[in-house]
XYZ file of C-alpha atoms in Angstrom:
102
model
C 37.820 -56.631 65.380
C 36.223 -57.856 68.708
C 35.769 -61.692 68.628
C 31.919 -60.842 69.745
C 31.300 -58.096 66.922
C 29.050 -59.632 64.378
C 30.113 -58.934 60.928
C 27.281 -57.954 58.512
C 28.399 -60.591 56.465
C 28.045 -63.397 59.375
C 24.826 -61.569 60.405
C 23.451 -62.101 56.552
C 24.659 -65.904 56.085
C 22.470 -66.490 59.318
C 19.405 -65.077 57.636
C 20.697 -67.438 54.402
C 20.602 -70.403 57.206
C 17.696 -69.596 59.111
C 15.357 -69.403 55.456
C 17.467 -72.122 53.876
C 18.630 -69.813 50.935
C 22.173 -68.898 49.304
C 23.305 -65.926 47.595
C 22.640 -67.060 44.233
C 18.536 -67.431 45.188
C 18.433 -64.670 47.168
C 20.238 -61.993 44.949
C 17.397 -63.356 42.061
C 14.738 -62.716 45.057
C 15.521 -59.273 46.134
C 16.897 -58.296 42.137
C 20.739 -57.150 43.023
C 24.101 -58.940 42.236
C 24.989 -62.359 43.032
C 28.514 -60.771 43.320
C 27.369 -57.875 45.682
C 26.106 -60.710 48.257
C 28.825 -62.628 48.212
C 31.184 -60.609 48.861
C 29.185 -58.989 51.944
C 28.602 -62.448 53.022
C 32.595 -63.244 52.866
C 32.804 -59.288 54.532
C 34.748 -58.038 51.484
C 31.932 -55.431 50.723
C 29.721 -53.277 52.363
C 25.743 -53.067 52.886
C 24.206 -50.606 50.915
C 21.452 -48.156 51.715
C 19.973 -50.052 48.989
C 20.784 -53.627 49.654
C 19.526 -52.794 53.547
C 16.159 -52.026 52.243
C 16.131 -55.031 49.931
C 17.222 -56.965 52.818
C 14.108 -55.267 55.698
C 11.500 -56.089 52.397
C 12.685 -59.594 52.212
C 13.415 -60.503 55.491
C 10.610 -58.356 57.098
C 12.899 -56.142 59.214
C 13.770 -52.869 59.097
C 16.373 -51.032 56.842
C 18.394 -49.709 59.740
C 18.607 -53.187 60.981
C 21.284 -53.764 58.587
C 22.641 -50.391 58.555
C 23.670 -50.420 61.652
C 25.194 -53.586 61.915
C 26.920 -52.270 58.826
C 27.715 -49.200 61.531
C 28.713 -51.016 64.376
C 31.146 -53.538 62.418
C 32.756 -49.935 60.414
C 33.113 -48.352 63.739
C 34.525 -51.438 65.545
C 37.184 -51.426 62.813
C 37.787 -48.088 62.618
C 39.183 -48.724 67.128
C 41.145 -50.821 66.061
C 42.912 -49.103 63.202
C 46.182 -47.344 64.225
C 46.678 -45.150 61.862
C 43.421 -43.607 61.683
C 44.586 -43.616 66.186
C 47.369 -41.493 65.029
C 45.731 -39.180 62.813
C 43.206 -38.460 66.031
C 45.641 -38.062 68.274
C 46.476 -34.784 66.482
C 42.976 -33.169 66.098
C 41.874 -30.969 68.879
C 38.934 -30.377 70.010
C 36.518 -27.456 68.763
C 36.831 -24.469 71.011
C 32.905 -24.278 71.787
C 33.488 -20.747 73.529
C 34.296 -19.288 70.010
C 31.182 -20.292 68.590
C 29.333 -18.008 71.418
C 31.383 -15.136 70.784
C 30.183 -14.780 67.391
């Protein structure tokens, strides 16, 4: 992972800083699992379509704020990942004049 690639998880405990909250207040706030923020704060899990629009109500920003950090962090990963490099060095490319022929 790039060193400048915020995680969703750092991106979420800056929100906790910046409103002086933790998971445990904020999981009672938006009504989801203490567990489920946690372990996107510690980047063990995911954001969820519907933790992101917990997140835009409570925070006042928009759902695909979070989704695509969410995005962006999967994506970074998924460079850096060899095998998935080696699996894609073996797909070609779709042959776009045989979809005009038809």
């Amino acid at each position: 992972m790039p060193k400048t690639q915020k995680t969703p998880g750092s991106l979420l405990l800056e929100f906790l800083d910046k409103y002086d909250l933790n998971c445990n207040r904020l999981a009672k706030e938006i009504n989801c699992s203490q567990t489920a923020l946690r372990l996107i704060s510690l980047d063990k899990s995911r954001i969820t379509t519907s933790i992101a629009v917990r997140l835009a109500k409570y925070f006042d920003t928009k759902p695909d704020f979070w989704l695509l950090a969410q995005m962006d962090y999967d994506l970074a990963a998924a460079e850096q990942n060899k095998t998935l490099a080696k699996l894609l060095k073996g797909i070609s490319k779709a042959d776009k004049s045989a979809s005009k022929r038809k």
